[in-house]
XYZ file of C-alpha atoms in Angstrom:
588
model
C 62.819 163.264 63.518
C 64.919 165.383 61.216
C 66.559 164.287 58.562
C 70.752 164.150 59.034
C 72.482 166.648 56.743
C 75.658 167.224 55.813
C 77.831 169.812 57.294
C 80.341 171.839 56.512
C 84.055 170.806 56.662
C 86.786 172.320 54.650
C 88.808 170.441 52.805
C 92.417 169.409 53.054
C 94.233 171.640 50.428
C 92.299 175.219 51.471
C 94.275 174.268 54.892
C 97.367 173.586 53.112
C 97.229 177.207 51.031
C 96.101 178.225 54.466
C 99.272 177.303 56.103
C 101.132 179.154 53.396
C 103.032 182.408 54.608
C 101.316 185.406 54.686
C 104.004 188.341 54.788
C 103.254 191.650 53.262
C 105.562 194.384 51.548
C 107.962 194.626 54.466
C 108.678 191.055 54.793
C 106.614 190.982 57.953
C 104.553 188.093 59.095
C 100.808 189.284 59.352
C 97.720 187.339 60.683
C 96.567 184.658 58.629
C 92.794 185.130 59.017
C 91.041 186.314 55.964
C 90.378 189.886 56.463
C 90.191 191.628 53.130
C 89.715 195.275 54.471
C 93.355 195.023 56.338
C 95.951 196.522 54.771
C 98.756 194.213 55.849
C 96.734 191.526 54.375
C 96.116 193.238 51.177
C 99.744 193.479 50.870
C 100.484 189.420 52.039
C 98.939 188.676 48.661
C 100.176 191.070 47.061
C 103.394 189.431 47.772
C 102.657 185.923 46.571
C 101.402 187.900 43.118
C 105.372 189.112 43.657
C 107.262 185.788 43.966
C 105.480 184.756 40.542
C 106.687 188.135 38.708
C 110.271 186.989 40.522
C 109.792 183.821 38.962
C 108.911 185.001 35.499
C 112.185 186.909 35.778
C 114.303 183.801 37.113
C 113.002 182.500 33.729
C 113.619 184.986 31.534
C 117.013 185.504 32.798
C 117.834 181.575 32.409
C 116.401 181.785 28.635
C 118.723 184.999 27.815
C 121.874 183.428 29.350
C 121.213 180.220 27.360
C 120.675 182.349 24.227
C 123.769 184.513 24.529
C 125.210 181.341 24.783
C 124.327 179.984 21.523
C 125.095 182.940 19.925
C 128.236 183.452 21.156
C 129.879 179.807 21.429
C 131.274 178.225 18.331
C 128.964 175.256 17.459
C 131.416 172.222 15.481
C 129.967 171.728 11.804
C 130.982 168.138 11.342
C 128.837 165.926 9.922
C 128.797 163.727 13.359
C 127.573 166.520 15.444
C 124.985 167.411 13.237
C 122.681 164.222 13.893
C 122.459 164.236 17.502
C 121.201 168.294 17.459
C 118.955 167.755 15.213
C 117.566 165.142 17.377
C 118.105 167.240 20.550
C 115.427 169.557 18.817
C 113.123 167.167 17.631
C 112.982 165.436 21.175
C 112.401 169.078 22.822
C 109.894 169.630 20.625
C 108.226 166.678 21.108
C 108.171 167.430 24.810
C 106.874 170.989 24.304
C 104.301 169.653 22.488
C 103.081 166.999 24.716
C 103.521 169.623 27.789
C 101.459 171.542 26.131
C 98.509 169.023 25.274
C 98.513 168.205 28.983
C 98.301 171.822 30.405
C 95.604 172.804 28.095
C 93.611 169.333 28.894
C 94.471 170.460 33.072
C 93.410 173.944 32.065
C 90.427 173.210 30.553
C 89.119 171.059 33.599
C 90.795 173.649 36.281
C 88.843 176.417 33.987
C 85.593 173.958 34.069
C 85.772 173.398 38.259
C 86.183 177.049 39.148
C 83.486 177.994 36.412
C 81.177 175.208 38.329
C 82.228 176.577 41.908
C 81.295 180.301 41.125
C 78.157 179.317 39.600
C 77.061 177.314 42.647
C 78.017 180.581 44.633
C 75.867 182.445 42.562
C 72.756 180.340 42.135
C 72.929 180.227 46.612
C 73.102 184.066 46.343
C 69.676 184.510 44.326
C 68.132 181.923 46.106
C 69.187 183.320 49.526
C 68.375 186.868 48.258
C 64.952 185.314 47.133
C 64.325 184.379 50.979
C 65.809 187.510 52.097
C 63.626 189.612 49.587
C 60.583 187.599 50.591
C 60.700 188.225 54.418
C 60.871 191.575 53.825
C 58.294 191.844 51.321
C 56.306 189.859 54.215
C 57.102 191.977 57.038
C 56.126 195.257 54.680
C 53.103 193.846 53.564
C 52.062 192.972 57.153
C 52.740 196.153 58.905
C 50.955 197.615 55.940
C 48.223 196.438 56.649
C 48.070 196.666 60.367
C 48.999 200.422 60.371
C 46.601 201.555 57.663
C 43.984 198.971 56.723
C 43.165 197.964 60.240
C 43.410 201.105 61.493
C 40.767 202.547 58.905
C 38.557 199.948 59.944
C 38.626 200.382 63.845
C 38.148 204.037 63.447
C 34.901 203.050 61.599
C 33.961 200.754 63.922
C 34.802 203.024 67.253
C 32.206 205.687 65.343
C 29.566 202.815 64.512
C 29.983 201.438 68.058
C 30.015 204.764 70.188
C 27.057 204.032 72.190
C 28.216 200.454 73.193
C 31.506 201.069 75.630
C 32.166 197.071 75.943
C 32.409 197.439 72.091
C 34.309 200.306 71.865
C 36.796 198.835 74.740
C 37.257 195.675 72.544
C 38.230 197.904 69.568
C 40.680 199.471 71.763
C 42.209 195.917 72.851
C 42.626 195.392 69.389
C 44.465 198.237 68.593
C 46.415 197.641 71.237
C 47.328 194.090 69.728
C 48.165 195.402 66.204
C 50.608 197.934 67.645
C 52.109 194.816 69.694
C 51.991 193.089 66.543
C 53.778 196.394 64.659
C 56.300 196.329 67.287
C 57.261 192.449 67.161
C 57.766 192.815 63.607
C 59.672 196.012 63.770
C 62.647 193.822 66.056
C 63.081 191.585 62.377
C 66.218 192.448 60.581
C 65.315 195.237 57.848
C 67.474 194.295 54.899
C 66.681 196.954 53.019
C 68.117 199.254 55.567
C 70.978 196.920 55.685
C 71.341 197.550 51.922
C 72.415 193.804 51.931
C 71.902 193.126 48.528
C 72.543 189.605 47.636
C 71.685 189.759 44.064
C 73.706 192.810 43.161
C 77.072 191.032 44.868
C 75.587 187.687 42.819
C 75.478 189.867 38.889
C 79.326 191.371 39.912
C 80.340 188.289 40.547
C 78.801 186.273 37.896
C 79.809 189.502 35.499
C 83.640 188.791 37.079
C 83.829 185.189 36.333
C 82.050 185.287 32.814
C 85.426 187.620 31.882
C 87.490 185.548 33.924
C 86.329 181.793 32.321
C 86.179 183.749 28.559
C 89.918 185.016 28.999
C 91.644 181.898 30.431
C 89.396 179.839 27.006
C 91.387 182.510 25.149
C 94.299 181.715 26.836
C 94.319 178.003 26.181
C 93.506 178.373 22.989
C 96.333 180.526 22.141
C 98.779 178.161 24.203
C 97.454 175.316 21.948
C 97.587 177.321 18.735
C 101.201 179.071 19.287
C 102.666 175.670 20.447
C 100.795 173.866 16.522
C 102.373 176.317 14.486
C 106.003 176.497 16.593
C 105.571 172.392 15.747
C 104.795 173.260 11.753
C 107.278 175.941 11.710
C 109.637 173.548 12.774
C 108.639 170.474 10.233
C 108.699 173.085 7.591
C 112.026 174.696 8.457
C 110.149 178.086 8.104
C 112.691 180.767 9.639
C 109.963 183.381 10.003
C 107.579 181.226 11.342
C 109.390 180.208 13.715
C 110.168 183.663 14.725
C 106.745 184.895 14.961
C 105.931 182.049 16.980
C 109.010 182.760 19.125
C 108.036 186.032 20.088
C 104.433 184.956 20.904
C 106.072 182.708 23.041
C 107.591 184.676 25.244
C 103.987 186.651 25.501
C 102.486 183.503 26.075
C 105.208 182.651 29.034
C 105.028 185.796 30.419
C 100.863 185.438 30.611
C 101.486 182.134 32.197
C 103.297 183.858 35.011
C 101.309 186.425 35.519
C 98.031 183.795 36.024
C 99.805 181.701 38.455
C 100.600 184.748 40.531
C 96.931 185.851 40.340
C 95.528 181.768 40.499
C 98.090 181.798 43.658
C 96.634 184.835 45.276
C 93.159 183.900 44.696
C 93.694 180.463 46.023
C 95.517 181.725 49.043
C 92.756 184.340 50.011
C 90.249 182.221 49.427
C 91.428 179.424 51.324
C 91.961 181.363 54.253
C 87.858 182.199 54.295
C 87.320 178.723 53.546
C 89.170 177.744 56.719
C 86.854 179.567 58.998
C 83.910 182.000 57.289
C 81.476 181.970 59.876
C 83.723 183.892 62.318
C 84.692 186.837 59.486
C 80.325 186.621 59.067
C 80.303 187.131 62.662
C 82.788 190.357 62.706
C 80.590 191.709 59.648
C 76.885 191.751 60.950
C 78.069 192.554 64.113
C 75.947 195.190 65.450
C 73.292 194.863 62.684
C 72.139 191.511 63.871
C 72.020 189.681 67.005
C 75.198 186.954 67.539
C 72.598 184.135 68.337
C 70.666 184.930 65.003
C 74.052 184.827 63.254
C 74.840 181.232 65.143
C 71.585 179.660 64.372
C 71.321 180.635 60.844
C 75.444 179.756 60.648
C 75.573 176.141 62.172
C 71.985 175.152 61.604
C 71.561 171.517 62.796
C 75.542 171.321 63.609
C 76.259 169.837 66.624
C 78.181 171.244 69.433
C 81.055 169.261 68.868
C 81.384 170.062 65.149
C 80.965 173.434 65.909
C 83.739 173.633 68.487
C 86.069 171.250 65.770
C 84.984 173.688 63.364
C 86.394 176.733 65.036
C 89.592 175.053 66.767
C 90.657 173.800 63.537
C 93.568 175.993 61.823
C 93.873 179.732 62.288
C 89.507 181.092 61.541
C 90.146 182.081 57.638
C 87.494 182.085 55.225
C 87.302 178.171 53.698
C 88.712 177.201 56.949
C 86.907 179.290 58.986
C 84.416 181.411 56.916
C 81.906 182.549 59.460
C 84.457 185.066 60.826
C 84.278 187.042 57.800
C 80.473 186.763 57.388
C 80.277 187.700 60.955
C 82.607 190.966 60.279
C 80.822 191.885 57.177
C 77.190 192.021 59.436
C 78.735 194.119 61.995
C 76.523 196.456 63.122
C 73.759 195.505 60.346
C 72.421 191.986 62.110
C 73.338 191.155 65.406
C 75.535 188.333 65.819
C 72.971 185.962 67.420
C 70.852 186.120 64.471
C 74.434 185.869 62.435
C 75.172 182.743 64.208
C 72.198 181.485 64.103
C 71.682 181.275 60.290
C 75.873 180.486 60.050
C 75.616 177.119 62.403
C 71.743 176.329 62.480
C 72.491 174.171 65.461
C 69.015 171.545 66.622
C 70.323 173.257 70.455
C 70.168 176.445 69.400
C 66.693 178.778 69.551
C 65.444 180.411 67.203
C 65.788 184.345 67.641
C 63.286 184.977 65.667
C 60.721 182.481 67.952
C 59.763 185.101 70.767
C 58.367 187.884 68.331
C 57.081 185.326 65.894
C 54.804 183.443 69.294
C 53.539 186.624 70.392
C 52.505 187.866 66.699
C 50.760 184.492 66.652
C 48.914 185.171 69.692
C 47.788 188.606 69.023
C 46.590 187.705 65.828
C 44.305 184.264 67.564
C 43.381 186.818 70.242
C 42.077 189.656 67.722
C 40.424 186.635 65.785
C 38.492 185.639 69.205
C 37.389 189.083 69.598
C 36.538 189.669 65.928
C 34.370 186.492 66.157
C 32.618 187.810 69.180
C 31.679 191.030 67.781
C 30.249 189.638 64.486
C 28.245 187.246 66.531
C 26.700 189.638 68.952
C 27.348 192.942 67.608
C 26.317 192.797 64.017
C 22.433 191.916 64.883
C 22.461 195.013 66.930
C 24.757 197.453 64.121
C 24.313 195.911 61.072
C 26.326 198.455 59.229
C 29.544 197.298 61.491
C 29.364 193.645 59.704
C 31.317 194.963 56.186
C 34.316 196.346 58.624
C 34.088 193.707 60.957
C 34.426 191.158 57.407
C 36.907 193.286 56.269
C 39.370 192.370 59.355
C 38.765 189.768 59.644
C 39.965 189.059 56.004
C 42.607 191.084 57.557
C 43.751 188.877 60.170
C 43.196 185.865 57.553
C 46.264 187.447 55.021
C 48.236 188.535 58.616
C 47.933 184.885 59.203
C 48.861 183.287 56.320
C 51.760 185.915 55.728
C 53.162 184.650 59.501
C 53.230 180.839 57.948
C 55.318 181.859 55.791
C 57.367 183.941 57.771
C 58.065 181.264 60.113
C 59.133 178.783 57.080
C 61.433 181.512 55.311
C 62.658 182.626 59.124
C 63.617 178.960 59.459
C 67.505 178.557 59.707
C 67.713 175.515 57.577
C 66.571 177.355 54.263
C 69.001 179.784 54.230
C 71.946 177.599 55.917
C 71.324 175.353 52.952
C 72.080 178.491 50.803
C 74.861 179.114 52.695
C 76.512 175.348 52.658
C 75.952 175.318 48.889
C 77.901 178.280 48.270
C 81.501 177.249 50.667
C 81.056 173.914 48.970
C 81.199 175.847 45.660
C 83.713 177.985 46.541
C 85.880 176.283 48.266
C 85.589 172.738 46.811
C 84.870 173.326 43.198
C 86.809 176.720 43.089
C 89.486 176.318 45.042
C 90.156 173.271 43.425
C 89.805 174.562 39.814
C 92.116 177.774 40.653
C 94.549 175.029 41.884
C 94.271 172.736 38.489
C 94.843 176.380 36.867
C 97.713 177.184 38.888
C 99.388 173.824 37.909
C 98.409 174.333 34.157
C 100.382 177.968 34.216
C 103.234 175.870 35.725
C 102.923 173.700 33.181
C 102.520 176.213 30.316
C 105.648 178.155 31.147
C 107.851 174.884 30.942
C 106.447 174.047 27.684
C 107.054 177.406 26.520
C 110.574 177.186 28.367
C 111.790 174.429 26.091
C 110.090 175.340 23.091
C 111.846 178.634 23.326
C 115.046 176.582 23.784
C 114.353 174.276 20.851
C 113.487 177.602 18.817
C 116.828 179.524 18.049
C 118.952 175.798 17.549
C 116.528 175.068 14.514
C 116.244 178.312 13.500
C 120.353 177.737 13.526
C 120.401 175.001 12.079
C 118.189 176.130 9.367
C 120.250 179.026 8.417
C 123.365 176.884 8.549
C 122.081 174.241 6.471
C 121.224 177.238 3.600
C 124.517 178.094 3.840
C 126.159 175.060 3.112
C 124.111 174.543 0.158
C 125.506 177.964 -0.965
C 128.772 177.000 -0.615
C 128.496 174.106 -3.552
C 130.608 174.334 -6.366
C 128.679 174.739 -9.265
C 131.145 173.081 -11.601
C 130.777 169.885 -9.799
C 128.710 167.262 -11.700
C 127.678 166.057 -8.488
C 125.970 169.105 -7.355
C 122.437 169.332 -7.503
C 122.073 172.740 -8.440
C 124.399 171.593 -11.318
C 121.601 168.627 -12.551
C 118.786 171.134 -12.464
C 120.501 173.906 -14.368
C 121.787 171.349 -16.894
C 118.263 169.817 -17.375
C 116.783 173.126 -18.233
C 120.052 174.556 -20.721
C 118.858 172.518 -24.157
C 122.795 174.130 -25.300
C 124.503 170.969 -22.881
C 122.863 168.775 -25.605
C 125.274 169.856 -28.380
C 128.416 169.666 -26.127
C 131.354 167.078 -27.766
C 131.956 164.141 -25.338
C 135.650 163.512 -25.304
C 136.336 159.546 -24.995
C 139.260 158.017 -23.662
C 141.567 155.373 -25.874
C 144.128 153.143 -25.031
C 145.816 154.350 -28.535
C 147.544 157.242 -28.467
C 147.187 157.442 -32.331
C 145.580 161.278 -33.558
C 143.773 164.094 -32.084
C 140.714 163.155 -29.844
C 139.694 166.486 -30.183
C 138.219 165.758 -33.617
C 136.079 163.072 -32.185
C 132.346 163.795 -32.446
C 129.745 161.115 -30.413
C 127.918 159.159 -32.287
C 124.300 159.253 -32.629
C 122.904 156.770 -30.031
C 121.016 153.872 -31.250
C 117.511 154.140 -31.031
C 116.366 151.505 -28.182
C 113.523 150.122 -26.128
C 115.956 148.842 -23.736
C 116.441 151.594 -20.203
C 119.547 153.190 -19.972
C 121.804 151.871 -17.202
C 121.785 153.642 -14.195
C 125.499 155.184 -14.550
C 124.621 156.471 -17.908
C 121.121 157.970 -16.695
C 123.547 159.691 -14.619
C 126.061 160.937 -16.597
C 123.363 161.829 -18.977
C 121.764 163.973 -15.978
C 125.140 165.742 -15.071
C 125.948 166.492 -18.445
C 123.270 166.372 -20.902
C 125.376 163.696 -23.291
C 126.416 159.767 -21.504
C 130.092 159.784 -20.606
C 131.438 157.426 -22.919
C 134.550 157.029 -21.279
C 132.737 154.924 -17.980
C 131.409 152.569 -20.935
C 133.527 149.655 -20.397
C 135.242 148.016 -23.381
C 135.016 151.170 -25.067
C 138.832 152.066 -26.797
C 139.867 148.666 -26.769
C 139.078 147.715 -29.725
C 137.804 144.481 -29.146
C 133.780 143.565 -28.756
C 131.935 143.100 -25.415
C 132.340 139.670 -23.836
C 128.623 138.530 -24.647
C 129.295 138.520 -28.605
C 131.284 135.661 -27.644
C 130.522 134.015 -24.097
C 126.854 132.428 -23.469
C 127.288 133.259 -20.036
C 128.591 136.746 -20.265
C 125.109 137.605 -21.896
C 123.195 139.233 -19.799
C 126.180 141.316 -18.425
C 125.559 144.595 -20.907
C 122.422 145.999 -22.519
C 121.503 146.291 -25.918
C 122.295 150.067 -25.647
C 125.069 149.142 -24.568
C 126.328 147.142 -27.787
C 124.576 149.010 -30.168
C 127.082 152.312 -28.515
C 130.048 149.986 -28.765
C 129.517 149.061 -32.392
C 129.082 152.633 -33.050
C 132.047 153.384 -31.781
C 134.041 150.724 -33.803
C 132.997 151.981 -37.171
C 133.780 155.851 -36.379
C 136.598 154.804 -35.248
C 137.618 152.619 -38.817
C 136.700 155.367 -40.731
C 138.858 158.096 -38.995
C 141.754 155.793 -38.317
C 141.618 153.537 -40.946
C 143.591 150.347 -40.242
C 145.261 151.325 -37.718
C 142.969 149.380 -35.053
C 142.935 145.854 -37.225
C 144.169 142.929 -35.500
């Protein structure tokens, strides 16, 4: 009993790209089937590569109109308006940035999945090549030896044997049973005449996908590095940062188009083999091998019903129906028996290959029985005949051997195994992948969208911010500018202080400050800042000061805290420059 296996079916979303429509250049419906030689078809993909490029302009028209529009409507400078934009372009860039992080993670795993998928395909290629390459080798070797080996041997033997005519009529049977033998292994397929090369269409397309998986790494990587720096650009307020990064958005957005028209195309095309590949198999070996090798190497162990499902599901494309274009790419190289054979490998199905494979098998017991006879009663009688008679029968031994194997590599279910392996990594891993790569483009060119947004109202904002801070007056104490240049001039320390009096009495002009009183004690905060704007405490926001009376805590327990020491020891100052210059005129 045979172990169950599992077959073929394609999965839901190749049937879904399947069902997507196919129209070429003209805006013409073609066929959906996956025939890659057809021009119309050529040209239906083409045109979803087209409505991607139409897309990428859609989006770089939307991005111009919204930046003529911020460069050419007045934007209100109020302090309430400027909160909520600056938050408008922190939130965008928040979302940019976590779009971002979630199309890379998508494209990593899409990149992964396809990656996986081709390298099944591959690794089914060499290994059916392998079986491919060893049947020949088998069939060479074989005929090889039956054309020259055996044939040196008999003509020995017909010389040694020329007085015995039973003998020499046995040799001739022989003969006769290697060229039957010759001609039952010249009806096998001849790859090498087919020039079906498995292993060179395995290194292109291993070569193709190591570019293809290196460039879209590259291309993640540079989506996750542009969309870092936009974020530091924009924490840092860097104008030409943000620029650069700008620009090498756009490149990035317009790379993200032109992948998901490529991804789209690929996934498409694909899909439509996927749907039904062992009719396009059909169409190709048709005329090189038999259709009923084709259907038992195609649905090997498949039963009828599956087999009819199969083929009346969707439209016969390649994931949905691959065996059509395996079918077409064999035509005239295998026939389609053999084709269909290999393509279904169906339990009901005969092997092709059984009829010349028997009658080898019985030529070579039947030149065995006669090689046995010979060396039994012939070799007493020629004793010089024994070394050829040895010699084919070591013959017949390799013959024999090399049909075992024949029969095991000839066997549908090695090669049908191949073949499974490879639609399951095509068109589950790789379909699936080019899809997760499709949606991280999509997802890329949003981020990109609204980072590119976000962009020119910092950048704005930036540059209006700057120019505010030109517009200070320098002469205000309150200006910042004003602090730092007064903390570096040493010249602001000389400046007279002019102090305010309740007395109108003489010229305050003549005042000079007094030298503070060294203390321990900090300076009050209004003073630190006066002493900051100007280089010199204002004296005039000392309270007290001018009235000629002391501070409240000379006098008042409670009051005592209220002013510093510095604060006294500058008010006592004050009251004896001010005796001296004005004599009496501020006694009680």
């Amino acid at each position: 009993m045979s172990l169950p296996r599992v077959d073929y079916i394609a999965p839901w979303w190749t049937y879904w790209l399947h069902n997507f429509p196919h129209i070429n250049l003209r805006f013409q419906g073609t066929d959906k089937s996956f025939q890659p030689e057809d021009e119309n078809y050529q040209q239906s993909l083409i045109f979803l590569g087209c409505v991607a490029a139409a897309g990428l302009g859609l989006n770089l028209l939307c991005l111009a109109i919204y930046l003529s529009c911020l460069c050419c409507c007045s934007k209100d400078e109020e302090e309430e308006s400027k909160k909520p934009n600056s938050c408008c372009v922190t939130w965008s860039a928040v979302a940019a940035g976590l779009i971002t992080c979630i199309a890379v993670g998508v494209g990593f795993y899409g990149n992964s999945e396809t990656n996986d998928g081709v390298y099944q395909l591959t690794y089914s290629l060499y290994n059916a090549n392998h079986t491919l390459g060893g049947v020949d080798s088998l069939v060479t070797g074989t005929m090889g030896n039956m054309r020259t080996g055996l044939h040196q041997h008999l003509a020995r033997l017909d010389e040694i044997f020329a007085t015995r005519g039973d003998y020499v009529q046995t040799l001739q049977f022989m003969q006769q049973m290697a060229d039957n033998v010759i001609k039952q292994l010249l009806g096998l397929p001849d790859w090498d005449v087919s020039k079906v090369d498995l292993a060179s269409i395995a290194d292109q397309t291993a070569s193709v996908e190591y570019y293809r998986w290196l460039t879209y790494l590259l291309l993640l990587i540079l989506d996750l590095i542009i969309c870092l720096l936009a974020c530091l650009g924009l924490a840092k307020q860097s104008r030409w940062l943000l620029t650069t990064m700008m620009v090498f958005g756009v490149l990035t957005l317009i790379l993200s188009w032109t992948s998901l028209g490529a991804d789209l195309a690929t996934a498409v095309g694909t899909s439509d083999f996927c749907v039904s590949p062992d009719k396009y198999i059909m169409s190709q070996t048709k005329g090189i091998i038999t259709a009923d090798i084709v259907h038992y190497y195609l649905y090997c162990g498949w039963t009828s019903l599956g087999a009819d499902l199969a083929t009346a599901v969707g439209t016969s494309d390649f994931c949905v129906s691959p065996d059509k274009y395996i079918m077409s790419q064999t035509k005239g190289i295998i026939t389609a028996d053999i084709v269909h054979y290999y393509l279904y490998c169906n339990q009901t199905l005969s092997n092709p290959f059984q009829q010349p494979l028997t009658i080898f098998q019985r030529s070579l017991t039947t030149m065995q029985i006669q090689i046995q006879g010979l060396l039994q009663f012939a070799v007493p009688l020629f004793p010089t005949a024994e070394r050829d008679l040895l010699g084919i029968q070591h013959l017949l031994n390799t013959s024999e051997a090399s049909l075992h194997q024949l029969t095991a590599l000839l066997d549908c279910r090695g090669l049908n195994k191949d073949y499974l392996d490879a639609m399951v990594g095509v068109c589950y891993d790789g379909v699936e992948g080019v899809l997760y790569l499709c949606l991280f483009s999509i997802l890329a060119a949003c981020a990109f969208t609204v980072m590119l947004c976000a962009i020119p109202r910092a950048w704005r904002q930036i540059a209006s911010r700057e120019r505010d801070y030109d517009d200070i007056d320098e002469e205000d104490p309150f200006n910042p500018r004003a602090r730092r240049m007064g903390s570096q001039n040493p010249n602001h320390a000389n400046m007279h202080s002019f102090c305010s009096y309740s007395s109108s009495m003489g010229s305050q002009t003549s005042l000079h400050p007094p030298a503070p009183t060294v203390s321990n004690a900090p300076m009050p905060e209004y003073m630190n800042q006066t002493a900051l704007f100007g280089g010199n405490p204002r004296y005039e926001n000392v309270p007290l000061i001018g009235r000629g009376s002391p501070p409240p805590s000379i006098y008042s327990q409670p009051y005592r805290h209220r002013y510093s020491p510095t604060m006294r020891a500058t008010y006592l100052s004050m009251t004896e420059e001010q005796s001296r210059h004005f004599g009496g005129d501020f006694q009680a």
